[in-house]
Coordinates of C-alpha atoms and ligand atoms in Angstrom, one line a residue:
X13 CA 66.6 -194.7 -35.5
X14 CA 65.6 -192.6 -32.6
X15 CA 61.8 -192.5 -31.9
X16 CA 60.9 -189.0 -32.9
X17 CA 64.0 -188.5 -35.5
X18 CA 61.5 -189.3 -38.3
X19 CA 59.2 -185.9 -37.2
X20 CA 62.3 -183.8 -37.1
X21 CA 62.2 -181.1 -39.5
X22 CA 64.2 -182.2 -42.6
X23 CA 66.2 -179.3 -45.1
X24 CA 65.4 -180.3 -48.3
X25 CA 69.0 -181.2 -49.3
X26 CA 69.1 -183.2 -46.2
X27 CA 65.4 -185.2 -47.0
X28 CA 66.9 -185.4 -50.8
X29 CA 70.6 -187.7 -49.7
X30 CA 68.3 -189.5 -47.6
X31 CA 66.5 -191.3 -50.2
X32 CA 69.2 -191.0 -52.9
X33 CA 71.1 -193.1 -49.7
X34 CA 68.3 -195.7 -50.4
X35 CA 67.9 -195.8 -53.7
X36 CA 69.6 -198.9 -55.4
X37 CA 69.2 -198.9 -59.4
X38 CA 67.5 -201.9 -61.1
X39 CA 68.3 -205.0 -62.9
X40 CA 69.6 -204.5 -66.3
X41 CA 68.0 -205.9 -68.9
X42 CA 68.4 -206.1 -73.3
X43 CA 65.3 -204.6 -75.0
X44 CA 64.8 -203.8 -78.9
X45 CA 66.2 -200.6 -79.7
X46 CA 62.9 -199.4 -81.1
X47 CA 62.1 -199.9 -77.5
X48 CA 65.0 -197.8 -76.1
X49 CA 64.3 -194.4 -76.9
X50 CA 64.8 -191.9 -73.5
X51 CA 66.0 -195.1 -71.2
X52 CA 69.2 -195.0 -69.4
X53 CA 71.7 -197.2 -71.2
X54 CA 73.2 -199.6 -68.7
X55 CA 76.3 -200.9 -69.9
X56 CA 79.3 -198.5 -72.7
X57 CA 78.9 -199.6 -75.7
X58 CA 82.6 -199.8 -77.4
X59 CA 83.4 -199.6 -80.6
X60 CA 83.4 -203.5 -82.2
X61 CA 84.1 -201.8 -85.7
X62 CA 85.2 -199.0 -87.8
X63 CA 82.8 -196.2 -89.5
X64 CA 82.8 -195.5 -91.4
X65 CA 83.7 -199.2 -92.9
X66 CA 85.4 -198.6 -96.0
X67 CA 86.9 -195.2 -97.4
X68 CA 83.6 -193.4 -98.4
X69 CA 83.2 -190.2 -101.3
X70 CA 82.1 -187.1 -98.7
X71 CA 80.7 -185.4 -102.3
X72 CA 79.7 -186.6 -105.6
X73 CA 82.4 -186.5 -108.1
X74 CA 85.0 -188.5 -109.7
X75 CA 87.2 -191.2 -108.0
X76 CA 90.8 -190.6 -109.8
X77 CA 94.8 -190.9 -109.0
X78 CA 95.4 -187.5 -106.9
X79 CA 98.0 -185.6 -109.0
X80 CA 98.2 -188.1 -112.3
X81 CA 98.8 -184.7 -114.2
X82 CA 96.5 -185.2 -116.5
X83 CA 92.9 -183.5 -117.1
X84 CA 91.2 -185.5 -119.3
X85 CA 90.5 -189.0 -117.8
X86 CA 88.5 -192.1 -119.0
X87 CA 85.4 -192.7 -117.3
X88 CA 85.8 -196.7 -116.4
X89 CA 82.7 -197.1 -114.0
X90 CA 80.4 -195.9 -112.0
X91 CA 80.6 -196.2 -108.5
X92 CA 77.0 -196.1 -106.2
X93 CA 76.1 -197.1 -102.8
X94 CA 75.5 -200.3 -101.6
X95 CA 78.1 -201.9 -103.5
X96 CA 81.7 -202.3 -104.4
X97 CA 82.7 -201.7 -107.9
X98 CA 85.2 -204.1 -109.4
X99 CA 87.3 -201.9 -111.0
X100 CA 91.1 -200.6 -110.6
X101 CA 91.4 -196.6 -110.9
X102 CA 94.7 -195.9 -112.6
X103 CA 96.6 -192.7 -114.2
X104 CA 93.9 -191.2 -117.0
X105 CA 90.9 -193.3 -115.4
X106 CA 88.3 -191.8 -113.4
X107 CA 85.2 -194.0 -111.3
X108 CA 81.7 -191.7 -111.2
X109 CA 80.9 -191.8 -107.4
X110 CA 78.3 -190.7 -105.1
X111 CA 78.4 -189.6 -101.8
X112 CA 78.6 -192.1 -99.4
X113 CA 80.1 -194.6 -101.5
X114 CA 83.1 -197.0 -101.5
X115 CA 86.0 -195.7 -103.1
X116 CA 87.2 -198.0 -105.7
X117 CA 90.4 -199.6 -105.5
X118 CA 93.3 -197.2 -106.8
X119 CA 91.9 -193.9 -106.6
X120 CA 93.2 -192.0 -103.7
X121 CA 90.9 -189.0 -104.0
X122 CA 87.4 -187.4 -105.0
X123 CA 87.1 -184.4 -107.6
X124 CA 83.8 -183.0 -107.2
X125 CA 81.5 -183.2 -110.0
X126 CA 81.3 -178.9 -109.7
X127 CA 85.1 -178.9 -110.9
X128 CA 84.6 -181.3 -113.8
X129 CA 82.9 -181.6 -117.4
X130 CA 81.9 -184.7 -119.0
X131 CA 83.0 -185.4 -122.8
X132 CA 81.6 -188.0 -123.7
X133 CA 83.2 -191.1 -122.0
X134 CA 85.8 -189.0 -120.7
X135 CA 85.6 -186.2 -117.9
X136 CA 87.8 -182.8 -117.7
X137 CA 89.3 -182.1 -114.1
X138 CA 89.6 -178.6 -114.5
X139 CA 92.0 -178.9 -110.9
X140 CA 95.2 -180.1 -111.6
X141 CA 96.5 -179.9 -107.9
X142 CA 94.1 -182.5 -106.5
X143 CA 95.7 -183.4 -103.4
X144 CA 95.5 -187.6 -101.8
X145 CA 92.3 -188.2 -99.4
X146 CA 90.3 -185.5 -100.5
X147 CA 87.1 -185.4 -100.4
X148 CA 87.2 -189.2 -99.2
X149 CA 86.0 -189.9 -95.2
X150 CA 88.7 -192.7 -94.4
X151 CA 88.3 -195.7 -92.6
X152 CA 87.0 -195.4 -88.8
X153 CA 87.1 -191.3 -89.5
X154 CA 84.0 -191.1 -87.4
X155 CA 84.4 -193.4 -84.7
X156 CA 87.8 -195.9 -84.2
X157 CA 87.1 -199.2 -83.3
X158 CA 87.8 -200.4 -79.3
X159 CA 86.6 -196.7 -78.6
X160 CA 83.9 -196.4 -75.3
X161 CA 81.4 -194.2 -77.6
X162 CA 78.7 -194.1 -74.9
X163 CA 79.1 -194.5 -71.3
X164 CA 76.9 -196.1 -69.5
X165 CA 74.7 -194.0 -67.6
X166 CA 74.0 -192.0 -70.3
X167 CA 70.3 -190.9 -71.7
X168 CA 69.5 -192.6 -75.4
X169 CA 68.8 -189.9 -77.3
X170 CA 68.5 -189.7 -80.9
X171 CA 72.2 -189.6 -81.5
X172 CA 72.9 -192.1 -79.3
X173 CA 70.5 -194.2 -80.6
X174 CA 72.1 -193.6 -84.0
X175 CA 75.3 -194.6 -82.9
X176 CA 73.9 -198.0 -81.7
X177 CA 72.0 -198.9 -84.6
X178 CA 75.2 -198.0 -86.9
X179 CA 77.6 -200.2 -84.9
X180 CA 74.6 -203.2 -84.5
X181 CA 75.3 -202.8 -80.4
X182 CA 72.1 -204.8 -80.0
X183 CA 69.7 -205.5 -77.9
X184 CA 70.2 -202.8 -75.7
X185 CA 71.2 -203.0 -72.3
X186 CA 69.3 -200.8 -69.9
X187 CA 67.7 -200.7 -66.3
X188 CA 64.1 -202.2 -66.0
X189 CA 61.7 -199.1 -66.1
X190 CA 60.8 -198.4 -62.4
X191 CA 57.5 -199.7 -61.6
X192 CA 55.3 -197.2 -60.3
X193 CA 51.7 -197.3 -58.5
X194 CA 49.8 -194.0 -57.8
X195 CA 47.3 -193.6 -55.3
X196 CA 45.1 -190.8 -54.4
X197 CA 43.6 -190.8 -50.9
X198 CA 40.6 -189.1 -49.7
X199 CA 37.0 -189.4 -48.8
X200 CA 36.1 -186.6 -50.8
X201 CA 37.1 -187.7 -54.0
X202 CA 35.9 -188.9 -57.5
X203 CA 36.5 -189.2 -60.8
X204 CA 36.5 -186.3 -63.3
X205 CA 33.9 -187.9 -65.2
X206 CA 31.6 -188.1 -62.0
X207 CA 29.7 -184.5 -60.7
X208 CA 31.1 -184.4 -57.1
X209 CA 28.7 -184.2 -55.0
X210 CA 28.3 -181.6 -52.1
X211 CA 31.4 -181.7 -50.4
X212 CA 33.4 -183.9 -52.7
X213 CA 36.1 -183.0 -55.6
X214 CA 37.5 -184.4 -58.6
X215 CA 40.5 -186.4 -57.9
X216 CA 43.1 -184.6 -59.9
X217 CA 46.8 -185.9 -58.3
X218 CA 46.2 -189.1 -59.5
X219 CA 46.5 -187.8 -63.3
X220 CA 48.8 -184.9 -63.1
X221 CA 51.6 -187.2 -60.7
X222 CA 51.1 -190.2 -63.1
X223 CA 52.2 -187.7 -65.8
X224 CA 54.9 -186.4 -64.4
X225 CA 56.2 -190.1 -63.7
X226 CA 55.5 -191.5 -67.1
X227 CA 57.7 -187.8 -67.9
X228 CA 60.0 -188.8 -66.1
X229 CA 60.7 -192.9 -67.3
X230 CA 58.7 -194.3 -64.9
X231 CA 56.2 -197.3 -66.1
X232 CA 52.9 -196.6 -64.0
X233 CA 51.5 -199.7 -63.7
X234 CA 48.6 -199.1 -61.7
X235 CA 46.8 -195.9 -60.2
X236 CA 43.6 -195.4 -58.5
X237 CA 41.8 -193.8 -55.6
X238 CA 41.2 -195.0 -52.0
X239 CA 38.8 -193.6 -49.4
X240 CA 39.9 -192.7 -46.0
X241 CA 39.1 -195.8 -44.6
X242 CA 41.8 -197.7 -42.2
X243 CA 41.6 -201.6 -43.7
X244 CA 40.6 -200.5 -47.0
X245 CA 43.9 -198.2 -47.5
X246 CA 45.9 -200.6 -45.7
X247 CA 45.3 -203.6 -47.6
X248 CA 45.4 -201.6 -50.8
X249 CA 49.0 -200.1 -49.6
X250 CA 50.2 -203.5 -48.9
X251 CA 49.2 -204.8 -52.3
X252 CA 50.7 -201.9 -54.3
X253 CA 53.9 -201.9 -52.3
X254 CA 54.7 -205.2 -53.1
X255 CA 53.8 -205.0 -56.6
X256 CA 56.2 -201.9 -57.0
X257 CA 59.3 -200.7 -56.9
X258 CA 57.9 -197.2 -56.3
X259 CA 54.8 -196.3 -54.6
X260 CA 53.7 -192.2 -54.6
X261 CA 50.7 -192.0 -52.7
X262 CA 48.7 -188.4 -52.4
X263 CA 46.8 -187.0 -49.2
X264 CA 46.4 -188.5 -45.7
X265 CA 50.2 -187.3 -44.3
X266 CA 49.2 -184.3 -42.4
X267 CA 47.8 -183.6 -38.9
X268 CA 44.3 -184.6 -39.2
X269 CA 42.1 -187.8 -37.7
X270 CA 41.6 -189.5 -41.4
X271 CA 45.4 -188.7 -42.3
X272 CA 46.1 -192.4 -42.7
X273 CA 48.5 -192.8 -44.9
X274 CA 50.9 -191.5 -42.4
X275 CA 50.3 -194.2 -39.5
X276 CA 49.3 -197.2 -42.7
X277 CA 53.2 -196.2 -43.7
X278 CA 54.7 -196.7 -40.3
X279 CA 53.2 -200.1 -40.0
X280 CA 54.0 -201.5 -43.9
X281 CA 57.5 -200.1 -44.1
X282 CA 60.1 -198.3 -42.6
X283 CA 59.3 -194.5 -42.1
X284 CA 62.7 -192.0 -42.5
X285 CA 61.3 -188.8 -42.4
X286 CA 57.6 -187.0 -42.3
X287 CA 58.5 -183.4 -42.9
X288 CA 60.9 -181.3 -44.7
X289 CA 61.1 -177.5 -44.3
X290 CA 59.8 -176.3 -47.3
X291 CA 56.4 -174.7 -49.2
X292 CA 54.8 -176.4 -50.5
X293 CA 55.0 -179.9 -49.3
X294 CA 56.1 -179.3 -45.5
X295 CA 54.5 -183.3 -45.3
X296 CA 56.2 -185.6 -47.3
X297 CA 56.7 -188.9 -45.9
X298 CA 59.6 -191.1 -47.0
X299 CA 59.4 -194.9 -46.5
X300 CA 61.3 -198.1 -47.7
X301 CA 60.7 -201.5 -47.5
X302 CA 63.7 -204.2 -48.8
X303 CA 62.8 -203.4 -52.6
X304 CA 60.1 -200.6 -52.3
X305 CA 60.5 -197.0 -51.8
X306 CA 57.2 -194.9 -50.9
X307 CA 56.6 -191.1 -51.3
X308 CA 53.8 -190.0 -49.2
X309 CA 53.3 -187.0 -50.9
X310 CA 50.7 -184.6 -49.4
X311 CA 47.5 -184.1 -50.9
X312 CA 47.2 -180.3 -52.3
X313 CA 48.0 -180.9 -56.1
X314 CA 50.7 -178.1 -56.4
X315 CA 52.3 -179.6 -52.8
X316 CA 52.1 -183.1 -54.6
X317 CA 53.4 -181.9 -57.6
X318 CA 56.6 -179.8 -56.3
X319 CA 57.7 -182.9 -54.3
X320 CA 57.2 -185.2 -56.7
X321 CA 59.5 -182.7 -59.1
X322 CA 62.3 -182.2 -56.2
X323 CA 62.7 -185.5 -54.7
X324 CA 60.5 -189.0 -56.9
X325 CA 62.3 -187.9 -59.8
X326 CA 66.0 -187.8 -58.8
X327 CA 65.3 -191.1 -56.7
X328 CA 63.7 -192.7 -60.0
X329 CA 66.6 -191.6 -62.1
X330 CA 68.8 -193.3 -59.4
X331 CA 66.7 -196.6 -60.1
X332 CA 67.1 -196.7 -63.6
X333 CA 70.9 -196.0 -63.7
X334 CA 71.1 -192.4 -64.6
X335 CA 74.1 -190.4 -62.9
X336 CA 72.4 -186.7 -62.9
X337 CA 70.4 -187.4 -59.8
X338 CA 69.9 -183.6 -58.4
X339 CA 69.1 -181.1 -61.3
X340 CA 71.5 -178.1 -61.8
X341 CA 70.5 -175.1 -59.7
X342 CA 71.3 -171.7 -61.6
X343 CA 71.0 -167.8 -60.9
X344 CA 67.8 -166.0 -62.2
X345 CA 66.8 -162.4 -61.6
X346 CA 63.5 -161.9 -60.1
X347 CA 61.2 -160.0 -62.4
X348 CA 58.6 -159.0 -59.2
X349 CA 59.0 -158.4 -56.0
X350 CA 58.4 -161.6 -54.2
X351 CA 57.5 -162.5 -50.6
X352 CA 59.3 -164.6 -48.3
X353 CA 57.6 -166.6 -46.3
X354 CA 59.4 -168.9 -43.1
X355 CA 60.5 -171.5 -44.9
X356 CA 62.6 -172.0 -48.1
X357 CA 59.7 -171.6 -50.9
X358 CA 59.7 -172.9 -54.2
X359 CA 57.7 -170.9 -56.3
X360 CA 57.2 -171.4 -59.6
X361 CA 58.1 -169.2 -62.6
X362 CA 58.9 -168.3 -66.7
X363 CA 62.7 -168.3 -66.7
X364 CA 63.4 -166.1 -69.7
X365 CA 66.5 -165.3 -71.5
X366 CA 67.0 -161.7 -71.4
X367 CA 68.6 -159.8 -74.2
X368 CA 72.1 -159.3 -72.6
X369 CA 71.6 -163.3 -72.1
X370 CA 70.6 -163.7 -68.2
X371 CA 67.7 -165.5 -66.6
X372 CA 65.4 -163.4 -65.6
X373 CA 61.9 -165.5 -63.7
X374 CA 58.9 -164.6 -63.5
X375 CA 56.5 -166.2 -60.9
X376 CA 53.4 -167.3 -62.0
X377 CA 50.5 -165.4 -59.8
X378 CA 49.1 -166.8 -56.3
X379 CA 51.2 -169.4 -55.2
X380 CA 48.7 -170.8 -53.2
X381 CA 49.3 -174.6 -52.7
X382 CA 46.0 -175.5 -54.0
X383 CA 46.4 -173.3 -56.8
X384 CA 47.3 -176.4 -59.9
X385 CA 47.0 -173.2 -62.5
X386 CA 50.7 -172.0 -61.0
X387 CA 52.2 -174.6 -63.1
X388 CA 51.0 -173.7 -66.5
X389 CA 53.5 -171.9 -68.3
X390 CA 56.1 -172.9 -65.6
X391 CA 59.1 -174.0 -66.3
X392 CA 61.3 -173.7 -63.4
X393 CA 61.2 -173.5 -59.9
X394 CA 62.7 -170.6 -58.0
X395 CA 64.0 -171.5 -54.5
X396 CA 63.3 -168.1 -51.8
X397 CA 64.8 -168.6 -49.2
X398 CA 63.3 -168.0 -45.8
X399 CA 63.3 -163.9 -44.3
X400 CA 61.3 -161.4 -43.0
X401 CA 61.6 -158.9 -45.4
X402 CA 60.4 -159.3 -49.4
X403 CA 62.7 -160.1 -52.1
X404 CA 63.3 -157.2 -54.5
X405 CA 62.9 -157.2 -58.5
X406 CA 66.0 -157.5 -60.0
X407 CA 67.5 -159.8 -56.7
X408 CA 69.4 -162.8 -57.6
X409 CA 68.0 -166.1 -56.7
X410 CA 68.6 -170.1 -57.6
X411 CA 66.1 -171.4 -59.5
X412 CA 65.3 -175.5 -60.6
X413 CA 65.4 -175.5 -63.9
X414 CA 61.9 -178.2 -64.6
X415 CA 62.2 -177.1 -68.8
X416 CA 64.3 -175.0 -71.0
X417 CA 64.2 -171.3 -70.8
X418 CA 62.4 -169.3 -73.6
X419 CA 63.2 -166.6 -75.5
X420 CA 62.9 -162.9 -74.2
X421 CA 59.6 -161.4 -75.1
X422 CA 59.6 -157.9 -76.9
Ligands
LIG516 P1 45.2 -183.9 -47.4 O1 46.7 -183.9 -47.7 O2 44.6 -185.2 -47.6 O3 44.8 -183.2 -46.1 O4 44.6 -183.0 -48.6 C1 44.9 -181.6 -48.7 C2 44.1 -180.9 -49.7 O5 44.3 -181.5 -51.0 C3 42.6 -181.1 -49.5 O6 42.0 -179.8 -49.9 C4 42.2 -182.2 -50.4 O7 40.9 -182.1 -50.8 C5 43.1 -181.9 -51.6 N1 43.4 -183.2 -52.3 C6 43.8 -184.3 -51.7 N2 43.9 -185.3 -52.6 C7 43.6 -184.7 -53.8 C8 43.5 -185.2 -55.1 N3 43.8 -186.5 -55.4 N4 43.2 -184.4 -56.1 C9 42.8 -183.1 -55.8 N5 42.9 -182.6 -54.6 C10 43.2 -183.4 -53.6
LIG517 MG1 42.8 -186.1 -47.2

């Protein structure tokens, strides 16, 4: 790479292939499904049998010979789950069943109990035209064994979770959890439980970033805070980047004499870009080592927290074997006139559903990169691109989804 490429202004599409190009998902390995919940499933799971296994009652009725003709029928059994009944259903016998259970040999279909009466040991159909298969779910109705149910790539979710504990598809096969250190950097930091003194702030980055990557799948396996101090932050870089496959660090990439992160990176790893034109987050440096990738994310929490959102999160769904790496982008209406500034700003905003069933965002007061409080109640991200003039209420923009859109308000 060219000395000075990595200080060229990046787009934000362009700073995003860059380390999708260099993301490379992890080794698969076969956990407890208890354990699987949310993880990206890493091998499609087919199909080894039918289900359901045997033909099942969809209601709870009477097990009879569709069409025998008759109405009044002997009761010979009674047919629960969990078990098969060993008894034949022929012409003027009839098998009490519950939902969910086998189907006994010889009857064909399922008379619900609404359209019966009991006499004694008999039952009354009162429907002669009972037609074969009803009521009964047939073998493999639900899923058809050698079928690919669940791709892999895909997200367990409850239902797909379901589907893997009813065909016994384990252990599961997924990605190993990215492996994710956090550090804060800065002189002027301590810990919410200390008073900062004169000068000095809680360190706030570290918690809100290691949220957003637990969020997002990632197992944080270490964060802490480092001081401004050359050998200190190096040694501590070194140590975290080789114990991770992701490192996100906070503060220290931008113009100043302490910003060490920025020079530390270029010595421990392979630097690919510093900046990306965009606000917040204009410094975001993007490094690699063989098995490492490292965000240097800059230090103002809502800068820290936008990249982290746009660009650590696709790349970590790239590691663990997801195939929706860049989140859909979709029209909103701006609610407020909104300021452009001279780069593309992502502001964030309440996406609501309007009642003719638009998007309709609302941005969330001062958008001030220091300003953490622009987050709450957030749930997307509109992108404004750069202009000189404002954008109007009611102009249509793109916006990043980050949560579902609520309802309209009254
Ligand atoms: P820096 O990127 O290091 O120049 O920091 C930019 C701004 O973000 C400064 O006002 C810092 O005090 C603030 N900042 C940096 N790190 C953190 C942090 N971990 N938590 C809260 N604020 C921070
Ligand atoms: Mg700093």
């Amino acid at each position: 790479m060219e000395t000075g490429d990595i200080d060229r202004l990046r787009h934000p599409d362009e700073a995003l292939a860059m380390i999708l190009a260099r993301a490379r998902p992890l080794p698969i390995e076969r956990i407890p499904l208890a354990e699987a919940a949310w993880q990206v499933l890493a091998d499609d799971v087919v199909a080894e049998e039918d289900h359901p296994p045997f033909p099942a009652a969809t209601m709870d009725g009477y097990a009879v010979v569709a069409g025998d003709g008759s109405p009044w029928r002997e009761v010979i059994g009674e047919q629960t789950a969990g078990f098969v009944l060993d008894e034949e259903v022929t012409e003027g016998t009839a098998v009490r069943i519950t939902t969910g259970s086998p189907v006994p040999p010889g009857a064909n279909a399922v008379v619900p109990v609404e359209e019966t009466e009991t006499a004694e040991d008999h039952v009354i159909v009162h429907r002669l035209d009972v037609r074969p298969g009803e009521n009964i779910r047939g073998v493999g109705a639900d899923l058809r064994r050698g079928t690919r149910i669940l791709p892999a790539g895909c997200i367990l979710g409850p239902a797909e979770l379901g589907i893997i504990a009813g065909l016994g598809a384990v252990p599961v096969p997924v990605r190993r959890r990215p492996r994710v250190s956090v550090v804060s950097t800065g002189n002027e930091l301590v810990d919410p439980g200390e008073r900062p003194a004169p000068g000095q702030i809680r360190d706030s980055n570290r918690f809100s970033l290691a949220a957003a990557l637990g969020g997002a799948g990632a197992d944080v396996v270490w964060t802490g805070k480092a001081p401004d101090e050359r050998a200190a932050l190096r040694s501590l870089l070194a140590e975290r980047i080789a114990a991770s496959d992701v490192v996100v660090t906070s503060g220290g990439v931008s113009m100043g004499e302490l910003d060490l992160v920025k020079a530390l990176l270029g010595e421990l790893a392979e630097v690919h870009f510093r900046r990306v034109f965009m606000k917040p987050g204009k410094p975001l440096n993007f490094a690699t080592t063989d098995r490492t990738l490292v965000f240097g994310l800059p230090g103002n929490p809502v800068s820290a927290l936008v990249s982290l959102e746009l660009f650590v999160k696709p790349a970590l769904a790239v590691l663990s074997g997801g195939g929706a790496v860049a989140r859909a982008r979709v029209p909103v209406t701006l609610a407020r006139e909104t300021a452009a500034s001279d780069r593309i700003e992502f502001q964030r905003a309440t996406v609501r559903v309007t009642d003719d069933g638009r998007l309709r965002a609302t941005t969330t007061g001062s958008q001030s990169s220091s300003r953490l409080a622009s987050f709450v109640g957030a749930n997307a991200l509109v992108i404004i691109p750069p202009r000189p003039h404002p954008y109007a209420a009611g102009e249509l923009v793109d916006a990043v989804l980050l949560g579902l859109p609520l309802p309209a308000t009254g």
